[in-house]
Coordinates of C-alpha atoms and ligand atoms in Angstrom, one line a residue:
M1 CA 25.7 19.7 30.8
S2 CA 23.8 22.6 32.9
N3 CA 23.4 22.5 36.1
N4 CA 21.3 25.2 36.4
A5 CA 18.0 23.6 37.0
A6 CA 15.9 26.5 36.6
E7 CA 17.2 27.1 33.1
K8 CA 13.8 28.3 31.1
T9 CA 13.0 25.5 28.6
N10 CA 9.8 25.2 26.1
N11 CA 9.1 22.0 24.0
G12 CA 12.9 21.0 24.8
Y13 CA 14.0 24.3 23.6
R14 CA 16.5 26.4 25.7
G15 CA 19.9 28.7 25.6
P16 CA 20.4 30.3 22.1
G17 CA 17.7 27.7 20.6
L18 CA 14.9 29.4 22.6
A19 CA 16.9 33.4 22.6
V20 CA 16.0 32.8 18.7
L21 CA 12.6 31.8 18.2
D22 CA 11.8 34.5 21.2
K23 CA 13.7 37.0 19.2
H24 CA 11.3 36.6 16.4
G25 CA 8.4 36.2 17.9
V26 CA 7.7 32.5 17.1
G27 CA 7.7 29.0 18.7
V28 CA 7.3 25.5 18.2
W29 CA 4.5 24.4 15.5
S30 CA 4.8 28.0 14.1
D31 CA 5.1 27.4 10.2
V32 CA 8.0 29.7 9.3
E33 CA 10.1 31.1 6.7
V34 CA 14.1 31.1 7.7
K35 CA 16.4 33.5 6.4
T36 CA 20.0 32.0 7.3
T37 CA 23.1 33.1 6.3
G38 CA 23.2 29.7 4.2
G39 CA 19.8 30.4 2.5
K40 CA 16.1 30.1 2.9
F41 CA 14.0 27.6 4.2
R42 CA 10.6 26.7 5.3
G43 CA 9.1 24.6 7.1
I44 CA 7.4 23.7 10.7
I45 CA 9.2 24.1 13.8
L46 CA 9.6 20.8 15.9
P47 CA 10.0 20.2 19.5
R48 CA 13.2 19.0 20.7
S49 CA 14.1 16.5 23.1
E50 CA 15.3 17.7 26.4
T51 CA 18.6 16.1 26.1
S52 CA 19.5 17.7 22.6
D53 CA 21.9 20.3 22.5
D54 CA 20.4 24.3 23.0
K55 CA 22.0 25.7 19.9
H56 CA 19.8 24.4 16.9
I57 CA 16.1 24.2 16.0
V58 CA 14.5 21.5 14.3
L59 CA 12.5 22.4 11.2
K60 CA 10.2 20.2 9.4
I61 CA 10.2 21.2 5.6
C62 CA 7.7 20.4 3.0
S63 CA 9.7 17.1 1.3
G64 CA 9.0 15.5 5.4
Y65 CA 12.6 15.7 6.3
N66 CA 13.6 17.4 9.3
I67 CA 16.6 20.1 9.0
G68 CA 18.5 21.1 12.0
L69 CA 19.5 24.9 11.9
A70 CA 22.3 26.4 13.8
A71 CA 20.4 29.4 15.7
E72 CA 23.2 31.9 15.2
T73 CA 23.1 31.7 11.7
I74 CA 19.4 33.0 11.6
E75 CA 18.5 36.1 10.8
L76 CA 14.8 36.4 10.4
M77 CA 11.9 34.2 10.7
T78 CA 8.6 34.9 9.4
E79 CA 5.4 32.9 10.9
H80 CA 3.0 32.1 8.0
G81 CA 0.8 30.4 10.4
S82 CA 0.9 27.5 12.8
R83 CA 0.4 23.7 12.6
K84 CA 0.0 21.4 16.0
A85 CA 0.8 18.2 16.0
N86 CA -1.9 15.9 16.6
Y87 CA -0.4 13.1 18.9
Q88 CA -3.5 11.1 18.5
I89 CA -3.2 8.5 15.6
A90 CA -6.9 7.6 14.9
E91 CA -7.5 4.3 16.5
Q92 CA -9.4 1.8 14.5
E93 CA -10.3 -1.6 16.0
F94 CA -8.7 -3.9 14.9
P95 CA -10.6 -6.4 13.3
I96 CA -10.8 -9.9 14.6
E97 CA -12.0 -12.9 12.2
P98 CA -12.4 -16.2 13.0
G99 CA -10.0 -18.9 11.4
K100 CA -7.7 -16.1 10.9
P101 CA -3.6 -17.2 12.4
N102 CA -3.6 -15.6 16.0
V103 CA -0.2 -13.5 16.5
V104 CA 1.1 -11.8 19.5
L105 CA 3.8 -8.4 18.9
F106 CA 5.3 -8.0 21.9
G107 CA 6.9 -4.3 22.2
T108 CA 10.4 -3.6 23.9
G109 CA 11.1 0.1 22.4
G110 CA 12.9 1.2 19.7
T111 CA 12.2 3.5 16.8
I112 CA 9.5 0.5 15.8
A113 CA 7.6 1.3 18.8
S114 CA 6.8 5.1 17.8
R115 CA 5.4 6.8 14.9
L116 CA 6.3 10.0 14.4
D117 CA 3.5 12.3 13.2
Y118 CA 4.0 13.0 9.2
R119 CA 3.5 16.8 10.1
S120 CA 4.5 17.5 12.7
G121 CA 7.4 15.3 13.3
A122 CA 6.5 14.7 17.1
V123 CA 7.1 11.0 18.5
I124 CA 4.0 9.1 19.2
P125 CA 3.7 5.9 20.9
A126 CA 2.1 3.3 18.4
F127 CA 1.7 0.0 20.0
S128 CA -2.1 -0.5 20.7
P129 CA -3.4 -3.2 17.7
G130 CA -5.9 -0.3 17.2
E131 CA -3.1 2.3 16.5
L132 CA -1.2 -0.2 14.9
Y133 CA -4.0 -1.0 12.5
G134 CA -4.5 2.9 12.2
S135 CA -1.0 3.4 10.5
V136 CA -0.8 0.3 9.0
P137 CA -4.2 -1.4 7.9
E138 CA -2.4 -4.0 5.8
L139 CA -1.5 -5.8 8.9
A140 CA -5.1 -7.0 9.3
D141 CA -5.0 -9.0 6.2
Y142 CA -2.9 -11.8 7.8
C143 CA -3.9 -12.2 11.3
N144 CA -5.7 -11.4 14.5
L145 CA -3.7 -9.3 16.2
R146 CA -2.6 -8.8 20.2
T147 CA -0.1 -6.4 21.4
E148 CA 1.6 -6.4 24.1
E149 CA 4.3 -3.8 25.7
L150 CA 6.9 -5.3 27.7
F151 CA 9.4 -2.2 27.7
S152 CA 9.6 1.1 26.0
V153 CA 13.9 0.9 25.5
F154 CA 16.4 1.6 23.4
S155 CA 17.9 -1.6 22.4
E156 CA 21.5 -0.7 24.2
N157 CA 19.2 -0.9 27.2
M158 CA 18.3 -4.4 27.0
G159 CA 19.7 -6.9 28.9
P160 CA 19.3 -9.9 31.2
E161 CA 16.3 -8.9 33.0
Q162 CA 14.7 -7.9 30.0
Y163 CA 15.6 -11.1 28.0
V164 CA 14.4 -13.8 30.6
E165 CA 10.9 -11.3 30.7
L166 CA 10.7 -11.1 27.2
A167 CA 11.2 -15.5 26.9
K168 CA 9.3 -15.9 29.6
N169 CA 6.6 -13.7 27.9
I170 CA 7.0 -15.7 24.7
A171 CA 6.7 -18.6 25.7
Q172 CA 3.5 -18.3 27.9
A173 CA 1.7 -16.9 24.6
I174 CA 2.4 -20.2 22.4
E175 CA 1.4 -22.0 25.6
Y176 CA -1.7 -20.2 25.1
G177 CA -1.9 -21.2 21.4
A178 CA -0.3 -18.1 19.7
D179 CA -0.1 -19.1 16.1
G180 CA 3.3 -16.5 15.6
I181 CA 4.9 -14.1 17.7
V182 CA 6.6 -11.2 16.5
V183 CA 8.8 -9.0 18.8
G184 CA 9.5 -4.9 18.0
H185 CA 13.0 -4.4 18.8
G186 CA 15.4 -1.6 18.3
T187 CA 17.9 -2.7 16.2
D188 CA 21.0 -1.8 17.4
T189 CA 21.2 -4.9 19.6
M190 CA 18.7 -7.1 17.8
H191 CA 21.0 -9.9 17.0
H192 CA 21.8 -10.3 20.4
T193 CA 18.1 -10.9 21.6
A194 CA 17.7 -12.9 18.7
A195 CA 20.6 -15.2 19.7
I196 CA 19.9 -15.1 23.3
L197 CA 15.6 -15.6 22.4
T198 CA 17.3 -18.9 20.4
F199 CA 19.1 -20.2 23.2
M200 CA 16.3 -19.3 25.9
V201 CA 13.1 -20.7 24.2
Q202 CA 14.0 -23.6 22.2
N203 CA 12.1 -26.3 19.7
P204 CA 9.2 -23.5 19.3
P205 CA 6.3 -25.0 17.6
V206 CA 5.7 -21.5 16.0
P207 CA 7.7 -18.7 14.4
I208 CA 9.0 -15.9 16.3
V209 CA 10.3 -13.0 14.4
L210 CA 12.1 -10.0 15.9
V211 CA 11.3 -7.1 13.8
G212 CA 12.7 -3.3 14.0
S213 CA 13.1 -0.1 11.6
Q214 CA 16.1 1.9 11.1
R215 CA 14.5 4.9 9.8
S216 CA 11.4 6.4 11.9
S217 CA 8.4 6.6 10.0
D218 CA 8.7 10.6 9.5
R219 CA 10.9 10.1 6.8
P220 CA 9.3 9.3 3.1
S221 CA 12.4 6.7 3.4
S222 CA 11.4 4.7 6.3
D223 CA 11.4 1.0 6.8
A224 CA 8.7 0.5 9.4
A225 CA 5.8 -0.6 7.4
L226 CA 7.2 -2.7 5.1
N227 CA 9.4 -4.1 8.1
L228 CA 6.3 -5.0 10.1
I229 CA 4.3 -6.4 7.6
C230 CA 6.4 -8.8 6.4
A231 CA 7.3 -9.6 9.7
I232 CA 3.6 -10.2 10.4
K233 CA 3.2 -12.5 7.6
T234 CA 6.0 -14.5 8.5
A235 CA 4.6 -14.9 11.7
A236 CA 1.3 -15.6 10.8
E237 CA 1.4 -17.5 7.4
S238 CA 5.3 -18.7 7.1
D239 CA 6.3 -22.3 8.4
I240 CA 9.2 -21.6 9.8
A241 CA 9.1 -21.9 13.7
E242 CA 12.8 -21.1 14.5
V243 CA 13.6 -17.8 16.2
V244 CA 14.6 -15.1 13.0
V245 CA 15.0 -11.7 12.4
C246 CA 12.7 -10.0 9.4
M247 CA 14.2 -6.4 7.9
F248 CA 14.6 -5.1 5.1
G249 CA 16.3 -6.6 1.9
P250 CA 18.0 -4.6 -0.8
T251 CA 18.6 -1.1 -1.2
S252 CA 15.1 -0.1 -2.2
D253 CA 11.2 -0.4 -0.6
Q254 CA 10.8 -4.4 -2.5
Y255 CA 11.2 -7.6 0.0
C256 CA 12.6 -8.0 3.3
L257 CA 14.9 -11.1 4.4
I258 CA 14.4 -13.5 6.8
H259 CA 17.8 -14.4 8.9
R260 CA 18.2 -16.9 11.6
G261 CA 18.6 -15.5 14.7
T262 CA 22.0 -16.7 15.0
R263 CA 23.7 -16.1 11.9
V264 CA 22.4 -12.1 11.6
R265 CA 24.0 -9.0 12.2
K266 CA 23.6 -5.4 12.3
M267 CA 26.0 -4.2 9.7
H268 CA 25.0 -0.5 8.3
S269 CA 24.8 2.0 11.3
S270 CA 22.1 3.6 9.2
Y271 CA 21.0 1.5 5.6
R272 CA 17.5 0.6 5.9
S273 CA 19.2 -3.1 4.3
T274 CA 21.4 -3.3 7.5
F275 CA 20.9 -6.8 8.6
R276 CA 23.0 -9.3 6.9
T277 CA 23.2 -13.6 7.3
L278 CA 26.8 -14.1 8.1
G279 CA 28.3 -17.0 7.0
D280 CA 25.5 -18.6 5.7
V281 CA 22.5 -17.7 3.6
P282 CA 19.3 -16.0 4.8
L283 CA 16.4 -18.5 5.0
A284 CA 13.9 -16.7 2.9
M285 CA 12.7 -13.7 1.4
I286 CA 9.4 -12.2 1.7
D287 CA 7.2 -9.4 0.5
P288 CA 3.6 -8.5 1.2
K289 CA 2.2 -11.0 -1.0
S290 CA 4.7 -14.2 -0.9
I291 CA 7.8 -15.8 0.8
T292 CA 10.5 -17.4 -1.1
M293 CA 12.5 -20.1 0.8
F294 CA 16.4 -20.1 0.2
R295 CA 16.9 -23.0 2.5
E296 CA 15.0 -26.4 2.5
E297 CA 16.4 -27.3 5.9
Y298 CA 14.5 -25.2 8.9
R299 CA 12.4 -26.4 11.8
K300 CA 9.0 -26.3 10.1
R301 CA 6.0 -25.4 12.1
D302 CA 4.4 -28.2 14.4
P303 CA 2.0 -26.8 16.8
K304 CA 2.4 -30.3 19.3
R305 CA 6.2 -29.5 19.5
Q306 CA 7.2 -29.2 23.1
M307 CA 9.3 -26.2 23.5
I308 CA 12.4 -26.3 26.0
I309 CA 12.2 -22.7 28.1
N310 CA 15.6 -22.4 29.6
T311 CA 16.3 -18.9 31.0
N312 CA 19.4 -19.1 33.0
Y313 CA 21.9 -16.3 32.3
S314 CA 25.1 -15.6 33.9
D315 CA 25.8 -11.9 33.6
E316 CA 29.6 -12.5 34.3
V317 CA 30.7 -13.4 30.9
T318 CA 32.4 -10.3 29.0
L319 CA 33.6 -9.8 25.3
L320 CA 37.1 -8.6 24.3
Y321 CA 37.9 -7.2 21.0
Y322 CA 41.6 -7.8 20.3
Y323 CA 43.8 -4.7 19.2
P324 CA 47.3 -5.2 18.2
G325 CA 49.5 -3.8 21.3
M326 CA 47.0 -4.7 23.4
K327 CA 48.9 -5.3 27.0
P328 CA 48.0 -8.3 29.1
D329 CA 46.3 -6.0 32.0
V330 CA 43.2 -5.6 30.1
L331 CA 42.5 -9.3 30.3
E332 CA 43.8 -9.5 33.5
A333 CA 41.7 -7.1 35.0
M334 CA 38.5 -8.9 33.4
I335 CA 39.7 -12.3 35.1
E336 CA 40.5 -9.9 38.4
T337 CA 37.1 -8.7 38.6
G338 CA 35.6 -11.9 38.6
Y339 CA 34.4 -12.7 35.3
R340 CA 33.9 -16.1 34.8
G341 CA 33.6 -16.5 30.7
I342 CA 35.3 -14.6 28.0
V343 CA 34.5 -14.3 24.1
I344 CA 37.7 -13.2 22.5
A345 CA 37.2 -11.7 18.9
G346 CA 40.4 -12.1 17.5
T347 CA 42.4 -11.4 14.3
G348 CA 42.1 -13.6 11.5
L349 CA 41.9 -16.9 12.4
G350 CA 41.5 -16.2 15.9
H351 CA 44.8 -14.7 17.3
V352 CA 46.3 -12.1 20.0
N353 CA 49.5 -11.5 20.6
K354 CA 52.3 -13.0 22.8
P355 CA 52.3 -11.0 25.3
T356 CA 48.2 -11.6 25.9
Y357 CA 49.3 -15.3 26.3
R358 CA 49.9 -14.2 30.1
A359 CA 46.7 -13.4 30.8
L360 CA 45.7 -16.8 29.1
K361 CA 47.5 -18.6 31.6
L362 CA 46.2 -16.7 34.4
A363 CA 42.6 -17.6 33.2
Q364 CA 43.6 -20.8 33.1
E365 CA 45.2 -20.8 36.8
R366 CA 41.4 -19.4 37.7
G367 CA 39.2 -22.0 35.8
V368 CA 37.9 -19.3 33.2
H369 CA 36.5 -19.9 30.7
V370 CA 37.7 -18.3 27.4
Y371 CA 36.5 -18.7 23.8
M372 CA 38.0 -17.7 20.5
T373 CA 35.9 -16.2 17.6
V374 CA 37.0 -14.0 14.4
Q375 CA 36.7 -10.0 14.0
T376 CA 36.8 -10.8 10.3
L377 CA 33.1 -12.0 10.9
W378 CA 32.9 -14.1 7.5
G379 CA 34.8 -17.6 8.4
F380 CA 36.1 -20.3 10.5
A381 CA 38.9 -19.7 13.7
G382 CA 41.7 -21.8 12.6
M383 CA 43.6 -22.5 15.5
Y384 CA 45.4 -25.0 14.6
V385 CA 46.9 -23.1 11.3
Y386 CA 49.8 -21.5 13.5
E387 CA 51.6 -22.4 16.1
T388 CA 50.3 -19.7 17.7
G389 CA 46.9 -20.8 17.6
R390 CA 47.9 -24.4 19.2
E391 CA 49.9 -22.4 21.6
M392 CA 46.7 -21.0 23.0
M393 CA 44.6 -23.7 22.9
K394 CA 47.2 -25.3 25.5
L395 CA 46.4 -22.8 27.7
G396 CA 42.8 -23.4 27.6
V397 CA 41.7 -21.2 24.6
V398 CA 38.6 -22.8 22.8
P399 CA 38.2 -21.9 19.1
L400 CA 34.3 -21.5 18.1
A401 CA 34.4 -22.5 14.2
N402 CA 32.2 -19.6 12.6
M403 CA 30.1 -18.8 15.7
L404 CA 30.0 -15.0 15.3
P405 CA 31.3 -13.1 18.6
E406 CA 28.0 -11.4 19.7
V407 CA 26.5 -15.0 19.3
A408 CA 29.1 -16.7 21.4
F409 CA 28.9 -14.0 23.9
M410 CA 25.1 -14.7 24.5
K411 CA 26.0 -18.4 24.3
L412 CA 28.6 -18.2 26.8
S413 CA 26.5 -16.3 28.9
W414 CA 23.3 -18.3 28.9
A415 CA 25.7 -21.9 28.8
L416 CA 27.6 -20.2 32.1
G417 CA 23.8 -20.1 34.0
Q418 CA 23.7 -24.1 33.3
S419 CA 26.6 -24.9 34.7
D420 CA 30.4 -23.6 35.5
D421 CA 32.1 -26.9 34.7
L422 CA 34.7 -26.2 32.3
E423 CA 34.0 -29.7 30.3
E424 CA 30.5 -29.3 30.6
V425 CA 30.2 -25.9 29.1
K426 CA 32.4 -26.9 26.6
S427 CA 29.9 -29.3 25.2
I428 CA 27.1 -27.0 25.6
M429 CA 29.4 -24.3 23.6
L430 CA 30.0 -26.5 20.9
K431 CA 26.7 -28.6 20.5
T432 CA 25.0 -26.6 17.9
I433 CA 21.5 -25.6 18.9
G434 CA 20.2 -22.9 15.9
D435 CA 23.0 -23.0 13.3
E436 CA 25.6 -21.2 15.5
I437 CA 28.1 -23.3 14.3
T438 CA 27.7 -24.5 10.5
L439 CA 29.6 -27.1 8.5
R440 CA 30.5 -24.7 5.7
E441 CA 29.9 -21.5 4.4
P442 CA 27.6 -21.0 1.3
Y443 CA 29.5 -21.4 -1.8
N444 CA 30.3 -17.9 -2.9
G445 CA 28.7 -16.8 0.0
Y446 CA 31.4 -14.2 1.2
L447 CA 31.9 -12.4 -2.6
L448 CA 28.2 -11.6 -3.0
Y449 CA 26.9 -11.4 0.6
Q450 CA 27.6 -7.7 1.2
G451 CA 24.0 -6.2 0.4
A452 CA 24.6 -5.5 -3.3
V453 CA 21.9 -5.2 -5.5
P454 CA 21.2 -6.9 -7.8
E455 CA 24.0 -9.7 -7.2
V456 CA 22.4 -10.9 -4.2
Q457 CA 19.0 -11.3 -5.5
E458 CA 20.4 -13.4 -9.0
F459 CA 23.2 -15.1 -5.7
L460 CA 20.1 -16.1 -4.0
K461 CA 18.0 -17.7 -7.0
S462 CA 21.1 -19.2 -8.4
I463 CA 21.5 -21.3 -5.1
K464 CA 17.6 -21.9 -4.7
R465 CA 17.8 -25.5 -4.3
Ligands
LIG501 N1 18.9 3.1 18.6 C1 17.8 2.2 18.4 C2 17.5 1.2 18.8 O1 18.2 -0.2 18.5 C3 18.0 2.2 16.9 C4 16.6 1.8 16.3 O2 15.6 1.3 16.6 O3 16.8 1.2 15.1 O4 17.1 1.2 19.9

């Protein structure tokens, strides 16, 4: 990073990027033809974020995609005019119709909270009901919408403080009569937030739906609008009164899947169909016109149901992903640092190597809560199968059946917020609140649930009871 505070910048351009713009007498929003050593391109020069590198310029080409061109490859830039971004979304008043369900949309940030202007590619916050209505007018078909921006962070910055505030706001909105809640969230840690909300806001009388978008809306392939429409429809019209994630289902723009908050995981860094239910089947599929349930057992909407809000949380919990050759000092360091709870994602049925047992013994002596989950994600921890598993259990390690590692991490953080007693915490961890442990996996689920189309659809139809 440059420590030259006086470095000249222009709309995020600096160094070689800025130099090449200056050299050819063009700037941000110029409509240019660019001749590079790799060919010719035509497009609009977009601003760059201050944290991007200084060696590229970014061009929005006519397909709508943005491309980066290395400054050193640029031979000539010819300006054909200029098209400045319109940072303002046409605000339209969100129509309020008595009789329509009232939905509250809380924003936490992530890609879904912003809209990129189609022509310019500039990031524009789109959050008020009027802005959302201007961008996705279909939303008004389903509900009366109120929006509230709680945070504006990428989801790696969500943490205990945000979870508690979000849970409290959701509870309050429900108490004030919301018929459904939607939470706009970055996709990267959406499954963590879905899990913790399941524990913090129990027995909700109405749906609590997390939604995001994997691709920003300046891309022709953006999933933002479909995801938002389906999430709003889920909150307004479905009778699933649980914490769920509603995101893009198959690889093309057909429908979204509704996943239970404790069984869902982001499984691909860039696919739109990144969220998958693991160890179970999704609750339902939804498109702008219909909702098809895949499961009959779920908590139904009931405005009279009493919620239980419990936002106690301990940040003295950690998640250890075991790797072969791990030395006991890693676990020992966690214990010495003062972590009270450790979730291990072990190999296979839930294993760590022999040298680690020394650290497990230390954990046991210090009363640290140690739980085992599986790196395979599908399947159950089976610590009775091998002698080593039994040995670990003697050292105090508690297997967590088919609870996903991140869900176990969130649940242990929540459980240690309630008690530090080993037995009490164990009984909280093993008592299922929202299907974080299930009795069995669906027949053939693992073979078919890796996102393939059309096999997934066929499978879903076949298991619909
Ligand atoms: N990095 C972003 C986030 O999780 C990605 C997204 O919004 O989808 O906040």
